[in-house]
mmCIF file with all atom_site columns, C-alpha atoms in Angstrom:
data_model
loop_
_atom_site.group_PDB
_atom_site.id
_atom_site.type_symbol
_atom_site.label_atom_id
_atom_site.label_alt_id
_atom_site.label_comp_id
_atom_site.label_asym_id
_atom_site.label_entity_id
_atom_site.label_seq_id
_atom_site.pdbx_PDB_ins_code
_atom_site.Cartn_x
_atom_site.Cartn_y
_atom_site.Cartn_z
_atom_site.occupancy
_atom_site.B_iso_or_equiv
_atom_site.pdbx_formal_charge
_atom_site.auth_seq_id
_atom_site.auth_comp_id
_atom_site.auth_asym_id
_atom_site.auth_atom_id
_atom_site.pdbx_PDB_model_num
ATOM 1   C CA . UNK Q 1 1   ? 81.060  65.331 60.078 1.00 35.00 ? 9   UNK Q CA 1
ATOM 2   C CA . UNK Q 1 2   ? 83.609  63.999 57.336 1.00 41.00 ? 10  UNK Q CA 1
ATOM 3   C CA . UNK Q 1 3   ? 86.183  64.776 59.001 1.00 44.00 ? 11  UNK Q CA 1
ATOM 4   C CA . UNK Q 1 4   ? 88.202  66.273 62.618 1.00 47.00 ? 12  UNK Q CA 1
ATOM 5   C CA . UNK Q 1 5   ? 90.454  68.952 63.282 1.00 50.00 ? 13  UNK Q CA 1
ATOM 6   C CA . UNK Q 1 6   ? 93.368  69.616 65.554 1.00 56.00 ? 14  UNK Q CA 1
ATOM 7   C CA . UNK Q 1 7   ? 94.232  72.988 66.973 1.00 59.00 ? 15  UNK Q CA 1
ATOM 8   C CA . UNK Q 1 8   ? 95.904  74.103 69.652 1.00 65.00 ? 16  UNK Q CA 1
ATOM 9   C CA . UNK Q 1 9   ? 96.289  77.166 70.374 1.00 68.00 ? 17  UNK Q CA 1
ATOM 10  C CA . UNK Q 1 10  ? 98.921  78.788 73.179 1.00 69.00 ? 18  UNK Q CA 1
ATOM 11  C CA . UNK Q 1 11  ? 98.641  80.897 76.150 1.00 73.00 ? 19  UNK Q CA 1
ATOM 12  C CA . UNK Q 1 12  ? 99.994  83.940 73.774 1.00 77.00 ? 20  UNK Q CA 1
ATOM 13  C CA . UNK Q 1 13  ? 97.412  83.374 70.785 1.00 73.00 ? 21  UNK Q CA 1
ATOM 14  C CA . UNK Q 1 14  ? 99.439  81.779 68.663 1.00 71.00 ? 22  UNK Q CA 1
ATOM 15  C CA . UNK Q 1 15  ? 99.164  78.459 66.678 1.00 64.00 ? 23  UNK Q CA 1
ATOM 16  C CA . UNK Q 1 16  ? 101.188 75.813 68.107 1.00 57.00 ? 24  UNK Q CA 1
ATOM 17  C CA . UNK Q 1 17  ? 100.003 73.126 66.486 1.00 59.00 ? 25  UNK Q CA 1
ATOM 18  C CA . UNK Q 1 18  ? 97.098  72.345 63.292 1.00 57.00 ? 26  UNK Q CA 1
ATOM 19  C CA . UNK Q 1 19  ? 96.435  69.118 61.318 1.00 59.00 ? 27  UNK Q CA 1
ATOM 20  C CA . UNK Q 1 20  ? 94.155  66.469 60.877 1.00 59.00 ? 28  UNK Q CA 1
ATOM 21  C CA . UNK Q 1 21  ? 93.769  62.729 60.782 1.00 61.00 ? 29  UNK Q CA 1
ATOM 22  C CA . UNK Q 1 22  ? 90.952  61.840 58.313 1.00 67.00 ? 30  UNK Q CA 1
ATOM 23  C CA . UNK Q 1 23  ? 91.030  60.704 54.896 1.00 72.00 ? 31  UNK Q CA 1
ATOM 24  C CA . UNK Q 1 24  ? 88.428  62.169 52.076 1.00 74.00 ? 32  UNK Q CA 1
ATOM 25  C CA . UNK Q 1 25  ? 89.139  60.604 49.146 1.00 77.00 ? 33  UNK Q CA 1
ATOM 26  C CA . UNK Q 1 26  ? 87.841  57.765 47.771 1.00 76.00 ? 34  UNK Q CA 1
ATOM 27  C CA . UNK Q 1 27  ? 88.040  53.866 50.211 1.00 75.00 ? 35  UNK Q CA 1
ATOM 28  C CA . UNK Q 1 28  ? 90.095  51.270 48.168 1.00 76.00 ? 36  UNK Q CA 1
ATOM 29  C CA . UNK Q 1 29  ? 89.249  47.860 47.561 1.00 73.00 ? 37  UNK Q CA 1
ATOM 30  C CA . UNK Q 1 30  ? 89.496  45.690 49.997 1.00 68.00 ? 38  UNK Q CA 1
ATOM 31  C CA . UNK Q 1 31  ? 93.172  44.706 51.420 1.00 66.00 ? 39  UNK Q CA 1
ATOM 32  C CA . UNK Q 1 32  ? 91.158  40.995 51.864 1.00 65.00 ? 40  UNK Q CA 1
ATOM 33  C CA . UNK Q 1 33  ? 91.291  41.204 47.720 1.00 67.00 ? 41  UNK Q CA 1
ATOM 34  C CA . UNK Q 1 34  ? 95.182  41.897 47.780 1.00 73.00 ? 42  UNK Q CA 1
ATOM 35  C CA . UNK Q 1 35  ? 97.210  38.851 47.119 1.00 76.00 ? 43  UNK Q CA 1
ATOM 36  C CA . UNK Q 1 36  ? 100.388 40.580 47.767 1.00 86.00 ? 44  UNK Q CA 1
ATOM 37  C CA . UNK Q 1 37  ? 99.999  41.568 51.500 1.00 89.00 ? 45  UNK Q CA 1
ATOM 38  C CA . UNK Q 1 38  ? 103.584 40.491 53.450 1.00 92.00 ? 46  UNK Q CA 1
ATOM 39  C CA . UNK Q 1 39  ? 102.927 38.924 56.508 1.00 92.00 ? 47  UNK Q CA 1
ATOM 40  C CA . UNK Q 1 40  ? 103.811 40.595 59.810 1.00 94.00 ? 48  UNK Q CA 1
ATOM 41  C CA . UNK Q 1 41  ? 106.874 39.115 60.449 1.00 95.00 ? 49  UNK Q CA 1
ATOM 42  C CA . UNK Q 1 42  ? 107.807 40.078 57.298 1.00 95.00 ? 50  UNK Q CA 1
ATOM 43  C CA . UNK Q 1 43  ? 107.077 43.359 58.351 1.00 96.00 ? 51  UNK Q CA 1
ATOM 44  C CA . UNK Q 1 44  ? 108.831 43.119 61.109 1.00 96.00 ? 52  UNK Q CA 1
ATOM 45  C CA . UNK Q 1 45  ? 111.975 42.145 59.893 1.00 95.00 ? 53  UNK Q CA 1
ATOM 46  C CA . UNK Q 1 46  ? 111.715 45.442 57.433 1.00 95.00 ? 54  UNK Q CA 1
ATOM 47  C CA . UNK Q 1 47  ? 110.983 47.457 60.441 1.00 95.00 ? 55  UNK Q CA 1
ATOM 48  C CA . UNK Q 1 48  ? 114.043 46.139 61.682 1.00 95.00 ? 56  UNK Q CA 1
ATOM 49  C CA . UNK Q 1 49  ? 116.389 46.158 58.973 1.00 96.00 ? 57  UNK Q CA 1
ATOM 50  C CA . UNK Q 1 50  ? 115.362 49.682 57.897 1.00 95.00 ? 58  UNK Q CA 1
ATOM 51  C CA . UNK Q 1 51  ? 115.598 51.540 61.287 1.00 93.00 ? 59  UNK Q CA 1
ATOM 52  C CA . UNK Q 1 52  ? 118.395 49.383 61.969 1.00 94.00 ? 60  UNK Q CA 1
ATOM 53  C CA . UNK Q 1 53  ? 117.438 48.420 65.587 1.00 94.00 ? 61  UNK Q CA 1
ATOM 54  C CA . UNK Q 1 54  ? 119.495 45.811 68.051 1.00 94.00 ? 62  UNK Q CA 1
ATOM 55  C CA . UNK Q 1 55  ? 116.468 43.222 67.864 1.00 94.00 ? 63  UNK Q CA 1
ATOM 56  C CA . UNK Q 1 56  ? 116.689 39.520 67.699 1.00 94.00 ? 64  UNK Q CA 1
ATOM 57  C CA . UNK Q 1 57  ? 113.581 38.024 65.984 1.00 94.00 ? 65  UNK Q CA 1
ATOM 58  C CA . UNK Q 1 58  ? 115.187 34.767 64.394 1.00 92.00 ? 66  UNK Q CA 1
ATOM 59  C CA . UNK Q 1 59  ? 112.597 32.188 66.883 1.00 92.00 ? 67  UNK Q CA 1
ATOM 60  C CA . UNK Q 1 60  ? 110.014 34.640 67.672 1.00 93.00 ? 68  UNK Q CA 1
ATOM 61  C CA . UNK Q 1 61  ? 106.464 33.446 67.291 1.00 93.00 ? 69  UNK Q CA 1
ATOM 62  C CA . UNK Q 1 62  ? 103.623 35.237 65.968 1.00 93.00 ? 70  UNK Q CA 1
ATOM 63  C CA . UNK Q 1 63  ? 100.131 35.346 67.713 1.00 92.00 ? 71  UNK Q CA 1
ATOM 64  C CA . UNK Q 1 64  ? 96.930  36.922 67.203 1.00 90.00 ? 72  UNK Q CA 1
ATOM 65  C CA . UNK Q 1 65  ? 96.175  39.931 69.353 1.00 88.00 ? 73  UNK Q CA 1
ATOM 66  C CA . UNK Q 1 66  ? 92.364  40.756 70.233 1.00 82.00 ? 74  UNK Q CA 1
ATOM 67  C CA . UNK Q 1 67  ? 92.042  43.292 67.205 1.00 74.00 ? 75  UNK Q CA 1
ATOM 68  C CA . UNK Q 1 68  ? 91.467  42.389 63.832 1.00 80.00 ? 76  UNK Q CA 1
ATOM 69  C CA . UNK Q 1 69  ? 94.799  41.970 61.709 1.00 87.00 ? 77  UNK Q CA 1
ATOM 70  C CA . UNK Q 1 70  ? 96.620  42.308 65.272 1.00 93.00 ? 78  UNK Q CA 1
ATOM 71  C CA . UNK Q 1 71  ? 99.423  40.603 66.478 1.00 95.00 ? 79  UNK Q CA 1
ATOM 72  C CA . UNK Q 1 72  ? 102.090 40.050 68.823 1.00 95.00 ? 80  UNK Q CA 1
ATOM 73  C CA . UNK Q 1 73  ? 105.483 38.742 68.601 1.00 96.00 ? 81  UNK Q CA 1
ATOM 74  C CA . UNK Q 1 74  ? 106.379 36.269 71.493 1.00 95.00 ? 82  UNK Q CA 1
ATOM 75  C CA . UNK Q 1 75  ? 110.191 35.617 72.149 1.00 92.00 ? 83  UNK Q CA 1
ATOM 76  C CA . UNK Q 1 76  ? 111.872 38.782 70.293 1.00 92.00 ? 84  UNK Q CA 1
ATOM 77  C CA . UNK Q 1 77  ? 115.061 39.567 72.245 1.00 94.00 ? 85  UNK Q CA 1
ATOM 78  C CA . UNK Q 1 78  ? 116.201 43.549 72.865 1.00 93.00 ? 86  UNK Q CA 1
ATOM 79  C CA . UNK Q 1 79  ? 112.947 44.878 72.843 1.00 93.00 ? 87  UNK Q CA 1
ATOM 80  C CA . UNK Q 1 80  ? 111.442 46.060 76.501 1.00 91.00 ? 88  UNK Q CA 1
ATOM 81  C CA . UNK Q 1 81  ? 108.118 44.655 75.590 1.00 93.00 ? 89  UNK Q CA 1
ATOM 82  C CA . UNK Q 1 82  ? 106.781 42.086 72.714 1.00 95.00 ? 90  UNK Q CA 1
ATOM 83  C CA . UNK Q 1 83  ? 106.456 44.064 69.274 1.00 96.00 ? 91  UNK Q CA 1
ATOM 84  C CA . UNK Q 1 84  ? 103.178 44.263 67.872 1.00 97.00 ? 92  UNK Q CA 1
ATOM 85  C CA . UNK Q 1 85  ? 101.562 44.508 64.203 1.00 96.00 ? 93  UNK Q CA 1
ATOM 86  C CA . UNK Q 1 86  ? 98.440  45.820 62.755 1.00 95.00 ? 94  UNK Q CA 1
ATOM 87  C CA . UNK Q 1 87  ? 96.947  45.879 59.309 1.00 92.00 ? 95  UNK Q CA 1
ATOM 88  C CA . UNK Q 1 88  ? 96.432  49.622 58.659 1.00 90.00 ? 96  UNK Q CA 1
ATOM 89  C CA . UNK Q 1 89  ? 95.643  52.318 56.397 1.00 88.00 ? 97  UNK Q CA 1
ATOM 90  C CA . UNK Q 1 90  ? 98.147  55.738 56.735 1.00 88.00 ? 98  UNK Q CA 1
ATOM 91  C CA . UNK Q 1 91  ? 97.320  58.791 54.696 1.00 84.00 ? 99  UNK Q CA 1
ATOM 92  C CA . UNK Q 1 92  ? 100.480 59.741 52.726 1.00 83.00 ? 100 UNK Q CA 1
ATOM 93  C CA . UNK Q 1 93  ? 101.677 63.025 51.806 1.00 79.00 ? 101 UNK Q CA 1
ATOM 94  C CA . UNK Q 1 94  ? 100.231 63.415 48.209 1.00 80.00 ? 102 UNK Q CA 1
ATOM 95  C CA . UNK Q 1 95  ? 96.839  62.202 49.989 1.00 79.00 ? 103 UNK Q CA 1
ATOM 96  C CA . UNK Q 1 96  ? 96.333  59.301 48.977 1.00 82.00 ? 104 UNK Q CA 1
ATOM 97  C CA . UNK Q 1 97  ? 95.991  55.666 51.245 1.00 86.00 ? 105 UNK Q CA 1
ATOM 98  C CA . UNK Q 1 98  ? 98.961  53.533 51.785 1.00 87.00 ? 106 UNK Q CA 1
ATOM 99  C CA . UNK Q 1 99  ? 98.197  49.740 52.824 1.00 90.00 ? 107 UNK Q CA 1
ATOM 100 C CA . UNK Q 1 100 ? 100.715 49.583 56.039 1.00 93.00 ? 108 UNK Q CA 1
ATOM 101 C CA . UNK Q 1 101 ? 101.887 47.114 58.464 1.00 95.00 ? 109 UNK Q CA 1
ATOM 102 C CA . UNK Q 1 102 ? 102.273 49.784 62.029 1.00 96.00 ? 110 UNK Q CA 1
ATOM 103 C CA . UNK Q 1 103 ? 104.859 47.628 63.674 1.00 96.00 ? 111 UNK Q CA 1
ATOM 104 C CA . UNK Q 1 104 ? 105.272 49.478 67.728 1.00 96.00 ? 112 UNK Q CA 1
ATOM 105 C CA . UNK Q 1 105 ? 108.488 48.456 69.018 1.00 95.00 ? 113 UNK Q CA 1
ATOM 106 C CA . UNK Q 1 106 ? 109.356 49.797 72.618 1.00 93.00 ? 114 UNK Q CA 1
ATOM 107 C CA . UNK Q 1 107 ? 113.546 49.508 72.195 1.00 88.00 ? 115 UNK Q CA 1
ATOM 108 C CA . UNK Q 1 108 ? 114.564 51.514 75.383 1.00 85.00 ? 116 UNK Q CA 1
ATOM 109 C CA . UNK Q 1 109 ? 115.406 54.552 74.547 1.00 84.00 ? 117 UNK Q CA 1
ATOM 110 C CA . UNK Q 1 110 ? 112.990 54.711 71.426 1.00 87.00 ? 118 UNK Q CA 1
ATOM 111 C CA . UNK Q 1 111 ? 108.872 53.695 71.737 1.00 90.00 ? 119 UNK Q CA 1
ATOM 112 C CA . UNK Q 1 112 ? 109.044 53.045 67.818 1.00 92.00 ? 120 UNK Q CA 1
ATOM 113 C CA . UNK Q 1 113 ? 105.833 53.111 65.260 1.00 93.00 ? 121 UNK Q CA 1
ATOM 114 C CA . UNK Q 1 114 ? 106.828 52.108 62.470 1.00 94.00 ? 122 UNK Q CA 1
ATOM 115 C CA . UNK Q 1 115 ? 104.460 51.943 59.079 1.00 94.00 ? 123 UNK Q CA 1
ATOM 116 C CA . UNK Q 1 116 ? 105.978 50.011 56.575 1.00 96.00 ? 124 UNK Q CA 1
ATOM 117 C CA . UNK Q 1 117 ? 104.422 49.422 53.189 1.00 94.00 ? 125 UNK Q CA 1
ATOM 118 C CA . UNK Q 1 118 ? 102.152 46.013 53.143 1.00 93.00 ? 126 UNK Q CA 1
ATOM 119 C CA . UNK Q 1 119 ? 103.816 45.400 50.004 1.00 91.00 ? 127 UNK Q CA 1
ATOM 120 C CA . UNK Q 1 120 ? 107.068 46.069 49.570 1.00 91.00 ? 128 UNK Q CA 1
ATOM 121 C CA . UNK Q 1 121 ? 108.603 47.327 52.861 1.00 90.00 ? 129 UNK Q CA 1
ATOM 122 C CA . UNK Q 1 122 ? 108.971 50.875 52.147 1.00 93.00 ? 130 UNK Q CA 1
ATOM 123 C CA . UNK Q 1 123 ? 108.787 52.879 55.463 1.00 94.00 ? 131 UNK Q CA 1
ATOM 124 C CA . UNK Q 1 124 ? 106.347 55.141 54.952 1.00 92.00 ? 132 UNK Q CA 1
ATOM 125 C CA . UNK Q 1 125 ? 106.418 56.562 58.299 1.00 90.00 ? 133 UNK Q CA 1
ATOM 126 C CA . UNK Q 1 126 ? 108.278 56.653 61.978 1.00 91.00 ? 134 UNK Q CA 1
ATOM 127 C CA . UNK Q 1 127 ? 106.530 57.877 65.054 1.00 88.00 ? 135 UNK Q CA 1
ATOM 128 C CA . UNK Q 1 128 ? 109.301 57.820 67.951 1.00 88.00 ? 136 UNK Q CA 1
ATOM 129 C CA . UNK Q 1 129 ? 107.249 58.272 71.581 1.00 82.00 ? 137 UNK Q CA 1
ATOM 130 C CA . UNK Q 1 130 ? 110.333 59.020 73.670 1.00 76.00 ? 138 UNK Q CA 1
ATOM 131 C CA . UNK Q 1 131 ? 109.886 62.146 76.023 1.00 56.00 ? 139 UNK Q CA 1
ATOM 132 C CA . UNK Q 1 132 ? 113.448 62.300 77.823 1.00 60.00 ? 140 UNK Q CA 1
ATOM 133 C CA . UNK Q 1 133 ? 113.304 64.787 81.020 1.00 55.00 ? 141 UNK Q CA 1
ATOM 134 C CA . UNK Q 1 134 ? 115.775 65.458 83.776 1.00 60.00 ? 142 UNK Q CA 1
ATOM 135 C CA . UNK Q 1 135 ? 114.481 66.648 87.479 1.00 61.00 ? 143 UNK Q CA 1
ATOM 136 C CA . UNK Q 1 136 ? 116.520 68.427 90.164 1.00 64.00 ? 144 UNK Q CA 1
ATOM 137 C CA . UNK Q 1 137 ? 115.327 67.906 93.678 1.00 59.00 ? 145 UNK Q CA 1
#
């Protein structure tokens, strides 16, 4: 199949939730042909600037992770665990591909994915992973 669908549907019948993932148009060059790529740090540092976040990455050091166009970023203070970077594609809204930098910061209170624009910085996206919940005993 071209493509996969998600639906869930609640104990009532109703649609909670519908979308999908895939892309259908048609694959762009390839980003190994783009001259203008920002490195991850640089990516970082948008990340950071854009969303603002209490994160120190003025000696960190970058190093490659076990994916391809993955990385890691060794000695960045005020994050819980080392940020990461990968080289990937995000559908945007009009549906077309967006060359993307998904930068996952874990600051605390916020488990950050952040895809910012390979290019130029724009965020394109935030995905914030934080699930708070209280329990009484």
């Amino acid at each position: 199949p071209e493509g996969s669908l998600l639906l869930q549907i609640g104990k009532d019948g109703l649609v909670l939730s519908f979308g999908h993932s895939f892309f259908t148009g048609p694959l762009p060059s390839s980003h190994l042909d783009n001259t203008n790529v920002l490195s991850p740090e640089a990516a970082l540092r948008g990340a950071r600037d854009a969303l603002q976040l209490p994160l120190t990455i003025d000696n960190v050091s970058i190093e490659a992770a076990d994916g391809w166009n993955e990385y890691i970023f060794r000695e960045a203070v005020g994050a819980v665990s080392d940020p990461k970077a990968k080289l990937v594609y995000l559908v945007k809204p009009q549906g077309t591909l967006a060359l993307t930098w998904r930068i996952e910061t874990d600051m605390y209170e916020h488990w950050l994915l952040t895809y910012i624009d390979a290019e130029t910085t724009t965020v394109h996206g935030v995905v914030d992973y934080v699930a708070d919940a209280t329990y009484q005993v």
